[in-house]
Coordinates of C-alpha atoms (C1' of nucleotides) in Angstrom, one line a residue:
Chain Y
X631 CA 66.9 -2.1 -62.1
X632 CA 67.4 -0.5 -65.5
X633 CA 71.4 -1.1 -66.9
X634 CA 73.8 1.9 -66.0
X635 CA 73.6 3.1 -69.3
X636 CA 70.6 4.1 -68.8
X637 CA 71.0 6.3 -66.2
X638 CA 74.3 8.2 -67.9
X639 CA 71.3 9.3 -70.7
X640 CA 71.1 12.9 -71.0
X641 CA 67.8 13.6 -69.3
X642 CA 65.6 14.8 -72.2
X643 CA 66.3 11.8 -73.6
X644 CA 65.7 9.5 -70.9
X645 CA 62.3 11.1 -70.2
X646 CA 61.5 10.9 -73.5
X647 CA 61.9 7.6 -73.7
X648 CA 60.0 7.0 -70.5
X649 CA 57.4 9.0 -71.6
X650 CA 56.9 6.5 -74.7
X651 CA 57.3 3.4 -72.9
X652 CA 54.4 5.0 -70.0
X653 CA 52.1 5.9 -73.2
X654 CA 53.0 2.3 -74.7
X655 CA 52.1 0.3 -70.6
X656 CA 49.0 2.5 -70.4
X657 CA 47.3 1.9 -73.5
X658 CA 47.7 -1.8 -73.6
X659 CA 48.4 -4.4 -71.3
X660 CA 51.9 -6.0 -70.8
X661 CA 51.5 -9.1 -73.8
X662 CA 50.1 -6.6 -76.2
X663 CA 52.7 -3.6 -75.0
X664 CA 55.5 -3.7 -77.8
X665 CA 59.0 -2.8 -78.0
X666 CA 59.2 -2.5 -81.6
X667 CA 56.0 0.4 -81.5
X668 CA 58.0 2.1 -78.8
X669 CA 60.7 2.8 -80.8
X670 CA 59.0 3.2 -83.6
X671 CA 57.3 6.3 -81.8
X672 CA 60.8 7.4 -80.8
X673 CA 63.0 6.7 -84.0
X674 CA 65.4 4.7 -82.1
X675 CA 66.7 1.5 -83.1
X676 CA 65.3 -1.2 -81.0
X677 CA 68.8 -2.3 -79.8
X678 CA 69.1 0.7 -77.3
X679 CA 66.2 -0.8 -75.2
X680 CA 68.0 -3.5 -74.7
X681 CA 71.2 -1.3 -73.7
X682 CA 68.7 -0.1 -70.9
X683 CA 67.0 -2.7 -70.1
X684 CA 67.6 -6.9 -69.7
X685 CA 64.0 -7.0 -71.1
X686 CA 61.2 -6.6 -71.7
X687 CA 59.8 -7.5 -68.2
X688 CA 62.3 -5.4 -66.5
X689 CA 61.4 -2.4 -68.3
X690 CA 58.0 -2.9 -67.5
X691 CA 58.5 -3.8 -63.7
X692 CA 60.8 -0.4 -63.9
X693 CA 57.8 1.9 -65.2
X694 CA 55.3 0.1 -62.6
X695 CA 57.4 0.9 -60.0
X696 CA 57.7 4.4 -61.2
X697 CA 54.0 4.7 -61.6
X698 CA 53.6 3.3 -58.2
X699 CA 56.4 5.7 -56.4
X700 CA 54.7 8.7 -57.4
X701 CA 51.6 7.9 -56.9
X702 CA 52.0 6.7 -52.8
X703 CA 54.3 9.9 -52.7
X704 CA 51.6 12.3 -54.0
X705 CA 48.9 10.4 -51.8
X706 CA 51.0 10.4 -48.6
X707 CA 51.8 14.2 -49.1
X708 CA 48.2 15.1 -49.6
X709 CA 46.7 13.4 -46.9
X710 CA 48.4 14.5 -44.4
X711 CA 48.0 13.9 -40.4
X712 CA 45.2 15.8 -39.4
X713 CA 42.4 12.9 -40.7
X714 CA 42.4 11.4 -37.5
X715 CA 39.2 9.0 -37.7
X716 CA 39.0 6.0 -39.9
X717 CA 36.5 6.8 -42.5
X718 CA 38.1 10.3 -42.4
X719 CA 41.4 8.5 -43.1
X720 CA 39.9 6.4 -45.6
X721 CA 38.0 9.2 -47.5
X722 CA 41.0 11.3 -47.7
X723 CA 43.2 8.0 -49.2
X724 CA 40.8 7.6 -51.9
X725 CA 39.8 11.2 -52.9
X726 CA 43.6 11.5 -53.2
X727 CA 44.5 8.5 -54.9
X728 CA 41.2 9.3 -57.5
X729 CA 42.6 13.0 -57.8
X730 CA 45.9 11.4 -58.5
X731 CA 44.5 9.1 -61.2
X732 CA 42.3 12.0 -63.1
X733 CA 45.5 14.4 -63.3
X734 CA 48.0 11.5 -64.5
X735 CA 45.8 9.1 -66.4
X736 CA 49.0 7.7 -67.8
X737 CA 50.3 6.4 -64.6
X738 CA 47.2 5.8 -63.3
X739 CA 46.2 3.6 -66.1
X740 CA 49.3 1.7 -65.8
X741 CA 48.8 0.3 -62.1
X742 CA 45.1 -0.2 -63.4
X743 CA 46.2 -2.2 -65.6
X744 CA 48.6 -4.5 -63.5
X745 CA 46.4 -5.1 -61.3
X746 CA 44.4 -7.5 -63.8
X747 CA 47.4 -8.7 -65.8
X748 CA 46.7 -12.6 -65.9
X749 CA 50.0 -13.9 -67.2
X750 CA 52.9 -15.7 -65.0
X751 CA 55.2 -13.4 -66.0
X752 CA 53.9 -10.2 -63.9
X753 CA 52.9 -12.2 -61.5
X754 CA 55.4 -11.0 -58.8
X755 CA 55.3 -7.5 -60.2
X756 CA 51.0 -6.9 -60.2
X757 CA 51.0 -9.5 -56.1
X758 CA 53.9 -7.1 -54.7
X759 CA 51.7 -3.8 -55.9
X760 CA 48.7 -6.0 -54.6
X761 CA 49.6 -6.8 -51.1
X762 CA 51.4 -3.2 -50.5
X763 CA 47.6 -1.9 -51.0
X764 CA 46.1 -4.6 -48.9
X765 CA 48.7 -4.2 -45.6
X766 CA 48.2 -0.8 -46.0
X767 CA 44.2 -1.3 -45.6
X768 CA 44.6 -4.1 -43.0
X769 CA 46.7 -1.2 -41.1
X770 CA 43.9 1.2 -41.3
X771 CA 40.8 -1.2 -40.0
X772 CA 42.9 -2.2 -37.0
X773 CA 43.7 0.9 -35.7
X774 CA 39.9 1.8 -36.5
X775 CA 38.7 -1.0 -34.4
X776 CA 41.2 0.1 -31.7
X777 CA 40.3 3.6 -31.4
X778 CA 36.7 2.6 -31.4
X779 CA 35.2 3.9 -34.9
X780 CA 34.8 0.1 -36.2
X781 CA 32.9 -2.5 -34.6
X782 CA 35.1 -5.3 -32.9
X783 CA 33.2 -8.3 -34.2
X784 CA 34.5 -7.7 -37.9
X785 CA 36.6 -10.1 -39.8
X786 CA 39.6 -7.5 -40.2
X787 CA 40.5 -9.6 -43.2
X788 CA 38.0 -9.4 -45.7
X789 CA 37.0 -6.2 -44.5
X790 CA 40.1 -4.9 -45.9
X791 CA 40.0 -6.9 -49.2
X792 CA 36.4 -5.1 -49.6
X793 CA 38.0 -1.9 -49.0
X794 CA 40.6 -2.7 -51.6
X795 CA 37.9 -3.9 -54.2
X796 CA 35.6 -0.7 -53.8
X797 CA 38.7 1.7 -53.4
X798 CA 40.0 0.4 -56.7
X799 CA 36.7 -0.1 -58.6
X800 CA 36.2 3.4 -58.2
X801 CA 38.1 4.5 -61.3
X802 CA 35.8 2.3 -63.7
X803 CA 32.8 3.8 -61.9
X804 CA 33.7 7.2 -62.1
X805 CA 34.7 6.9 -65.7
X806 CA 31.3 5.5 -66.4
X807 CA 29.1 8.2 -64.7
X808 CA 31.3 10.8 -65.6
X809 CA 31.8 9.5 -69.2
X810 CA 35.6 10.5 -68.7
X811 CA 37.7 7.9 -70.8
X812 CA 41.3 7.4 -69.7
X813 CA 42.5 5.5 -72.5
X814 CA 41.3 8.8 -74.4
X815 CA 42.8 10.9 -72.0
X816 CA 46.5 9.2 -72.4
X817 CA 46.1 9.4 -75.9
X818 CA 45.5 12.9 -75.9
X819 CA 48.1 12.9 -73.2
X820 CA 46.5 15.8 -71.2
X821 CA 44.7 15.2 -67.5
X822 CA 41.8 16.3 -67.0
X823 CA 41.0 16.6 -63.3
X824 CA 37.4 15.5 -61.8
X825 CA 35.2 18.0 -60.2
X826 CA 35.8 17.8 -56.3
X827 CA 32.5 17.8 -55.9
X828 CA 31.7 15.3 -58.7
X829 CA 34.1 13.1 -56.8
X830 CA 33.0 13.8 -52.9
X831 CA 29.3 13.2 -53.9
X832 CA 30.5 9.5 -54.9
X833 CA 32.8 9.3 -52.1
X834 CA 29.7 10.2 -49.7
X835 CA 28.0 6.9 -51.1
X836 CA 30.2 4.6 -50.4
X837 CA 31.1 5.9 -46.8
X838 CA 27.8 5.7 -45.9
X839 CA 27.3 2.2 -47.5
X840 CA 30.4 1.4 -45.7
X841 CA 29.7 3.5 -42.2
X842 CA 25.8 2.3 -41.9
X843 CA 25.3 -0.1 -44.2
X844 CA 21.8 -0.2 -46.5
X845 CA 19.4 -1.6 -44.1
X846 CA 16.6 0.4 -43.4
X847 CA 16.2 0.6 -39.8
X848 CA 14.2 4.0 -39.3
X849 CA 10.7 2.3 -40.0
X850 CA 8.1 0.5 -37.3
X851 CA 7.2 -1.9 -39.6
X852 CA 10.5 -4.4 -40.4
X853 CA 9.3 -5.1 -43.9
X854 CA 5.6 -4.6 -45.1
X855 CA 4.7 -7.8 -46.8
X856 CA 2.2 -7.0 -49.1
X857 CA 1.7 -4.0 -50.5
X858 CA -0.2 -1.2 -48.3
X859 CA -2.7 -0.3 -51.2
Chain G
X271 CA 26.4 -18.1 -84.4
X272 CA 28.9 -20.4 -85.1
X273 CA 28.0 -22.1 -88.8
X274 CA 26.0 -25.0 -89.9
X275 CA 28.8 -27.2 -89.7
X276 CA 29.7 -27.0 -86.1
X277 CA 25.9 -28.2 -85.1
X278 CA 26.2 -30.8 -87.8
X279 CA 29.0 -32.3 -86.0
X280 CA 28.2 -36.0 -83.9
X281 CA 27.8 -34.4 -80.9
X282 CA 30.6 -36.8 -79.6
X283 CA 33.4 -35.0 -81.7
X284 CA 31.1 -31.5 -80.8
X285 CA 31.7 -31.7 -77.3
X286 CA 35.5 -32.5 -77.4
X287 CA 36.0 -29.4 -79.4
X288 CA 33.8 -27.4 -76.6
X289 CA 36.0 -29.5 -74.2
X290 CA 39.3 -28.2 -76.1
X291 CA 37.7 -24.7 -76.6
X292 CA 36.8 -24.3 -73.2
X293 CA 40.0 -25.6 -71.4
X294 CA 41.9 -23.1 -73.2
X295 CA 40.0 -19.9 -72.7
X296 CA 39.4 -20.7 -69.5
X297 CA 43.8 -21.0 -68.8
X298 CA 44.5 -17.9 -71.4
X299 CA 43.0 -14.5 -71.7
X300 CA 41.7 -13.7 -75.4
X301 CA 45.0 -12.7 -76.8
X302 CA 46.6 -15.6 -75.4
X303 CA 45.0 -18.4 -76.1
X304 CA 45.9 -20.2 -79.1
X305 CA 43.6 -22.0 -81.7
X306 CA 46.7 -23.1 -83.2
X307 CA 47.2 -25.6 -79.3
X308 CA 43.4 -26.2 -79.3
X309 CA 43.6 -28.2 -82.9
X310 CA 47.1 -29.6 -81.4
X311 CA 45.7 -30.4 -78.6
X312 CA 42.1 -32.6 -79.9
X313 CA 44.6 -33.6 -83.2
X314 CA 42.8 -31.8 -85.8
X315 CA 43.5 -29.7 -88.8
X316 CA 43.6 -25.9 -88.0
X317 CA 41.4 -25.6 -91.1
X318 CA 38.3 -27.3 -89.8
X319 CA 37.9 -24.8 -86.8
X320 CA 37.5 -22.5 -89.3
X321 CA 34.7 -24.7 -90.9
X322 CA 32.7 -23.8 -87.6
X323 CA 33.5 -20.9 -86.7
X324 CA 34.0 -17.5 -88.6
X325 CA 37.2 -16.8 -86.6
X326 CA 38.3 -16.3 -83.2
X327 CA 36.4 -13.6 -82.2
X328 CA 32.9 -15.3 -82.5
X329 CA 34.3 -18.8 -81.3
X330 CA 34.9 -17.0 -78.2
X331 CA 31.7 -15.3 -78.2
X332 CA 30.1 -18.8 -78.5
X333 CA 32.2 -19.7 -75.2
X334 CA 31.6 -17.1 -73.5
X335 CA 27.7 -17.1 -74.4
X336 CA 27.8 -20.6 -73.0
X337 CA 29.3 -20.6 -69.9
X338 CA 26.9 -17.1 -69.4
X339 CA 24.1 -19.5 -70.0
X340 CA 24.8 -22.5 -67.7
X341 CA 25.5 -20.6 -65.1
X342 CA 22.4 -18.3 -64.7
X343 CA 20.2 -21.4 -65.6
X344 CA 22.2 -23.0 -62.3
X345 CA 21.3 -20.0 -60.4
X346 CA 17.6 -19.6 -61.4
X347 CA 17.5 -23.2 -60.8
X348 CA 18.9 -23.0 -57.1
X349 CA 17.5 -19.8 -55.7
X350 CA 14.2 -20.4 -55.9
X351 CA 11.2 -18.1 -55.0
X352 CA 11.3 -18.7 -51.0
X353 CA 13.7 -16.2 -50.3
X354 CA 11.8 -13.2 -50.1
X355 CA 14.1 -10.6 -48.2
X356 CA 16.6 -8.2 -50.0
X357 CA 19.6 -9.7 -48.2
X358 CA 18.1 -13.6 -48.5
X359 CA 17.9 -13.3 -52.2
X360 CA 21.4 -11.6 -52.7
X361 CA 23.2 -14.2 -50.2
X362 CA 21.3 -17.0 -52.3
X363 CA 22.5 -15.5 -55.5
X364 CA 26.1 -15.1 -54.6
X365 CA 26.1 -18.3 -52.9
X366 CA 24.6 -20.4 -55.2
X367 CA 27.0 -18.7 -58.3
X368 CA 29.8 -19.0 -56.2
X369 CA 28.8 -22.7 -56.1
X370 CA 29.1 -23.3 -59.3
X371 CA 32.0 -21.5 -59.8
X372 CA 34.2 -23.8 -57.7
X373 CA 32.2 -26.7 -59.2
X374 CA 32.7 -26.1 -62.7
X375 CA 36.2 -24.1 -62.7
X376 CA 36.8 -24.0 -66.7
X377 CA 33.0 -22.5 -67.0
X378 CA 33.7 -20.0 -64.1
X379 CA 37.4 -19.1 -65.8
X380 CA 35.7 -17.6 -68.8
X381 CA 33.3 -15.8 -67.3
X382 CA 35.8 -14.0 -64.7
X383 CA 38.5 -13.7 -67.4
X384 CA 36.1 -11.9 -69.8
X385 CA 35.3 -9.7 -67.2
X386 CA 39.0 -8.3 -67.0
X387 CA 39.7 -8.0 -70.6
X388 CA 41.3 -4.7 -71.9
X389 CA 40.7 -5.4 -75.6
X390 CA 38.9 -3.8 -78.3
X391 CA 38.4 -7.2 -80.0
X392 CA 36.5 -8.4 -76.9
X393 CA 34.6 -5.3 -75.8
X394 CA 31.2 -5.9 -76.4
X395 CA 31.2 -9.3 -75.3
X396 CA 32.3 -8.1 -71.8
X397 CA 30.1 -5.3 -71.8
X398 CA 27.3 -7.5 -72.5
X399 CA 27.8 -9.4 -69.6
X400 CA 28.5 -7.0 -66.9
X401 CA 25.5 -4.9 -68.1
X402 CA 23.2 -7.9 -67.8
X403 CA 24.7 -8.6 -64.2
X404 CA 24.2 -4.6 -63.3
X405 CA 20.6 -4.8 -64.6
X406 CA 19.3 -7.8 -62.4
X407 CA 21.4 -6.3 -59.1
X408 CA 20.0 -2.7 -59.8
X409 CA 16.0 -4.7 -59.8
X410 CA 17.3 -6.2 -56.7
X411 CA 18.1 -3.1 -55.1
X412 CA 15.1 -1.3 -56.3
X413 CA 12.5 -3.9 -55.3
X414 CA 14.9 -3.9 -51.7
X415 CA 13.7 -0.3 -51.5
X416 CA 10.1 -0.6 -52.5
X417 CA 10.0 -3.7 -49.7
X418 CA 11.3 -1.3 -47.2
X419 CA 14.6 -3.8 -46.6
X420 CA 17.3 -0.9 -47.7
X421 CA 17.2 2.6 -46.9
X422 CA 15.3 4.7 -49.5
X423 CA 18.4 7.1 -49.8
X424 CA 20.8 5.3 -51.6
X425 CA 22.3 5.5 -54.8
X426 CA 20.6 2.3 -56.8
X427 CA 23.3 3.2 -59.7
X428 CA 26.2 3.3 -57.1
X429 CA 24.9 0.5 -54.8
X430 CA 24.6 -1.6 -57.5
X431 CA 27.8 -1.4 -58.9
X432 CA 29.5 -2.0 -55.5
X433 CA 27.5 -5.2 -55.2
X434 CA 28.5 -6.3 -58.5
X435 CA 32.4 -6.0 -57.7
X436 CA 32.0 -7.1 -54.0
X437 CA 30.1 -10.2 -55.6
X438 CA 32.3 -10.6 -58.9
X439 CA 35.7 -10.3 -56.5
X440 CA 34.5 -12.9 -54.1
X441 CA 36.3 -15.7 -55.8
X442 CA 39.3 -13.9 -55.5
X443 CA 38.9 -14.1 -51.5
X444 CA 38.0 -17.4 -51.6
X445 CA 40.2 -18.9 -53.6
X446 CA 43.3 -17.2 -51.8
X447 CA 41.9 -17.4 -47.9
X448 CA 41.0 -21.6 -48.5
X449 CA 44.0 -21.9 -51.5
X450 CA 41.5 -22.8 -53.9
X451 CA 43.4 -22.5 -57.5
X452 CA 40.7 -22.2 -60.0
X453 CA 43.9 -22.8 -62.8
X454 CA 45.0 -25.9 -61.0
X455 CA 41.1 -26.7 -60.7
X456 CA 41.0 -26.7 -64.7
X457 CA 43.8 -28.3 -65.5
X458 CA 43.0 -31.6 -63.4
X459 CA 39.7 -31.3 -65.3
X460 CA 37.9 -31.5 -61.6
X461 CA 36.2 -29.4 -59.6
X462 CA 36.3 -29.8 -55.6
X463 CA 33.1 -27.6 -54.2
X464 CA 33.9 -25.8 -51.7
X465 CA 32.5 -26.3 -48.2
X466 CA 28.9 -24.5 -47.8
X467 CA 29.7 -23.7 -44.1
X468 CA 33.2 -21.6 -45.6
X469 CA 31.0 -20.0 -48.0
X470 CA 28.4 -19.2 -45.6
X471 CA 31.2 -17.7 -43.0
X472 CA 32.1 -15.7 -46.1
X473 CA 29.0 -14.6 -46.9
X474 CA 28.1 -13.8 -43.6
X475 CA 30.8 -10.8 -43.2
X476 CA 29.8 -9.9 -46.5
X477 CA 26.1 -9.2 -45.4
X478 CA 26.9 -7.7 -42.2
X479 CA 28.9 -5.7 -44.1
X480 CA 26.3 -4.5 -46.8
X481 CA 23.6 -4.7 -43.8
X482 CA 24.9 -2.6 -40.9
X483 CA 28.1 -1.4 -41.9
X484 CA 31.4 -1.3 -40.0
X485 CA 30.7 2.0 -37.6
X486 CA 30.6 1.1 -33.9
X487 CA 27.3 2.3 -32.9
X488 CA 27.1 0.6 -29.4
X489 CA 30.0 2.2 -27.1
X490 CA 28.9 5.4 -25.1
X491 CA 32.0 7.3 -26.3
X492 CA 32.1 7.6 -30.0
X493 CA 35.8 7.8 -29.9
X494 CA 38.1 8.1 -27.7
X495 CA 40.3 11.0 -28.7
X496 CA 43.0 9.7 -26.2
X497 CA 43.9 6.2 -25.1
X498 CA 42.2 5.5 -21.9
X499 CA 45.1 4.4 -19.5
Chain C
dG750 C1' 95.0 13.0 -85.1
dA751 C1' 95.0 8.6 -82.5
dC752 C1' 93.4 5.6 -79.2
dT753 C1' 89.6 4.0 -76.1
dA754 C1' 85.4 3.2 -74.2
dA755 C1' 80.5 4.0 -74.3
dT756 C1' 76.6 4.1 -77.0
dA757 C1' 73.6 3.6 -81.2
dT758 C1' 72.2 0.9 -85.0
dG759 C1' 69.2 -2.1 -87.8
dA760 C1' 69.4 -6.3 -90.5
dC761 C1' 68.5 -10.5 -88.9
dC762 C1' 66.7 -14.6 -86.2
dA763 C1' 63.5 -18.1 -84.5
dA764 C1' 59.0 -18.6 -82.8
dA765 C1' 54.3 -18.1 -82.8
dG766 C1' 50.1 -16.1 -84.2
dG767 C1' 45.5 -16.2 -87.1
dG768 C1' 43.9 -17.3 -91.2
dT769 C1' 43.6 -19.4 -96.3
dC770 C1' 42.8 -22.7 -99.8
dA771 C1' 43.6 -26.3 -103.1
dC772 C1' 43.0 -30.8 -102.4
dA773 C1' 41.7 -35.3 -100.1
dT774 C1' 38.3 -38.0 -97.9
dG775 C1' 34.1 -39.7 -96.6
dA776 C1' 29.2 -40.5 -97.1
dC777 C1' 25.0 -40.7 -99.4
dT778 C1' 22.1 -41.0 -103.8
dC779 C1' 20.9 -42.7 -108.1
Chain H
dG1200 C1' 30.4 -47.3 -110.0
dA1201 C1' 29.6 -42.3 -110.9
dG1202 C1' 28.4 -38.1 -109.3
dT1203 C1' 27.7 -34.9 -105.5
dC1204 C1' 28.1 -32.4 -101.5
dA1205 C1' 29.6 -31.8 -96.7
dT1206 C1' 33.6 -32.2 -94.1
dG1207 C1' 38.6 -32.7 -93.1
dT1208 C1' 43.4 -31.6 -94.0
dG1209 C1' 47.9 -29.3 -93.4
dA1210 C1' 51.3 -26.9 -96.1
dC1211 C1' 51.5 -22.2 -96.7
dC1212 C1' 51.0 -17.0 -96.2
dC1213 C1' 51.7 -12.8 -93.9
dT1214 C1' 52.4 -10.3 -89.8
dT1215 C1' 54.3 -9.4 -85.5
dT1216 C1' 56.9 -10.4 -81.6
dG1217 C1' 61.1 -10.2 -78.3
dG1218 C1' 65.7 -10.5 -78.7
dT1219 C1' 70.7 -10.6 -80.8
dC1220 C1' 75.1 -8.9 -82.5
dA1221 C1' 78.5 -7.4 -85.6
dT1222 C1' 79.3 -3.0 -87.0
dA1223 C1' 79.2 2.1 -87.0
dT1224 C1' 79.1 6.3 -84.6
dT1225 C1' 80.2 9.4 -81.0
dA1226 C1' 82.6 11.6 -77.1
dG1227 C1' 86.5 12.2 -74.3
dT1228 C1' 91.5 12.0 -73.4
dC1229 C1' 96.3 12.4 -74.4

DNA sequence: GACTAATATGACCAAAGGGTCACATGACTC
DNA sequence: GAGTCATGTGACCCTTTGGTCATATTAGTC
């Protein structure tokens, strides 16, 4: 939705300017974001945003969108058709999408970030991003329950909103056991990409939290009342 | 911390400027709310906020450190020492803080806003109070192992963490699957509980879910490569 | 070189923010 | 009533914000 003139900029100059505004969304949140530091960084007067763009909130909606394009894009071509059971499905979508967020911590902080923005004025930008997640997820435990993986009884509904919270909680709990800072890593505006491994030995937690569950069912003895000193 | 002053205060005129205070963290995030509408608002000069309080910072920190209080001493009050189990104490936890969420929506604002903010100003505040919610649900889990209720392979660090954002996100679900707004909730100054049977058909997924998983153990097949028509 | 249309500019605006401080007010003591 | 000390006041300061617009520059065409 940017103005025309925006898309008749010579292309080094248009990325350059996305690449400000992207540093600008990513290291704060949409109230704090400002137009005036982003040209700043760039030299430019602050009229030419406004050649680009009707606003502020369409810039920001633009670069959201952007975030949001490539990251499905790069998820959907990594995933690819051969995961054919749910939590083999599910896995993949999340390794990916984590991969995706440690290689482009700019973008990835960016739809982080929208997804708590509190004011009115995202509102329709952060619910749209929101609910694309959630079909997506309600799509998934269906057709597990139909091709038998899932159990039948569950509330397809909230299953999926759990999904959606664990799935996207994983970035702040990978950060915080891997001590990798993405606000750092914008800054310095280089990726650095998790250890597979790093990231399958989380990913093996919660699959099995999510495929068995934490009851302990092996023992003869349900739950030992007192202590067996 | 806030000064001498504030605690001098009738406690009349104190608790319409907690009143004030809290209405308007609880409808802004840090940034946005405005000290200069909280003195419009109770009709006050700007100047004597700043006779109790150091600044903004710590007259949030007050808030914040407030609601934090009232609500644990609500859910040490209600839980009680009967429930014994793993899964009995963390449904009685949840159920009783979501309780009180939707029974005192300005208090319950605060504490979920502070939860999402992405400032430095407000940092340790939030950190404060997720680490104290990690530490009690990573005793839980470990005294759930000891017991024998959970499985004694699990990541406490990890399992804790997902209960804290299955737990914290909750009121999300809630408040969107029975159109609970916790905003419009604040603003009319009331707070309708919520019905304990919705909570508890809630909950119940929620436990199922953290108990047994989603994997369909019962069929014979464990799944059908190729619809059976 | 002249005309035109697209683009770039930055001084400027109104609004709002947190915070300050010299002064006014009130209450209590002697 | 005078003196004292805590409290209240609001005009004022500085900064920053998103946004505007008359003007300047550039590029392309004839």
């Amino acid at each position: 939705m940017p103005k025309e003139t925006f898309f008749n900029l010579p292309s080094e100059k248009r990325e350059r300017f996305m690449a400000a505004a992207l540093d600008e969304f990513a290291l704060h949140d949409y109230r704090s974001a400002s137009v005036s530091r982003i040209v700043a960084t760039l030299g430019i007067a602050k009229g030419s945003v406004y050649q680009y763009f009707e606003g502020k909130q369409e810039l920001y909606a633009y670069l959201v969108a952007s975030a949001a394009a490539e990251k499905f894009a790069f998820i959907d071509a990594s995933v690819g058709d051969e995961a054919s059971g749910f939590f083999e499905r599910f896995t993949s979508t999340v390794f990916h999408g984590a991969r995706f967020d440690f290689t482009e911590p700019r973008l990835a902080s960016i739809l982080y970030n929208v997804t708590y923005e509190p004011g009115a004025e995202t509102l329709s930008i952060s619910a749209r991003l929101k609910a694309a997640s959630l079909e997506y997820l309600d799509g998934l435990v269906r057709s597990g329950i139909r091709s038998g993986d899932l159990r039948g009884d569950i509330d397809v509904g909230y299953v999926a909103f759990a999904l959606y919270q664990l799935s996207a909680s994983l970035r702040d709990y990978l950060s915080e056991r891997f001590g990798f800072s993405f606000k750092a890593a914008v800054q310095a505006g280089s990726g650095s990409p998790i250890r597979d491994e790093d990231l399958h030995e989380v990913l093996r937690e919660l699959v099995a939290l999510l495929r068995g569950g934490l009851a302990d069912t092996s023992s003869s003895t349900s739950r030992p009342t007192t202590s067996p000193v």
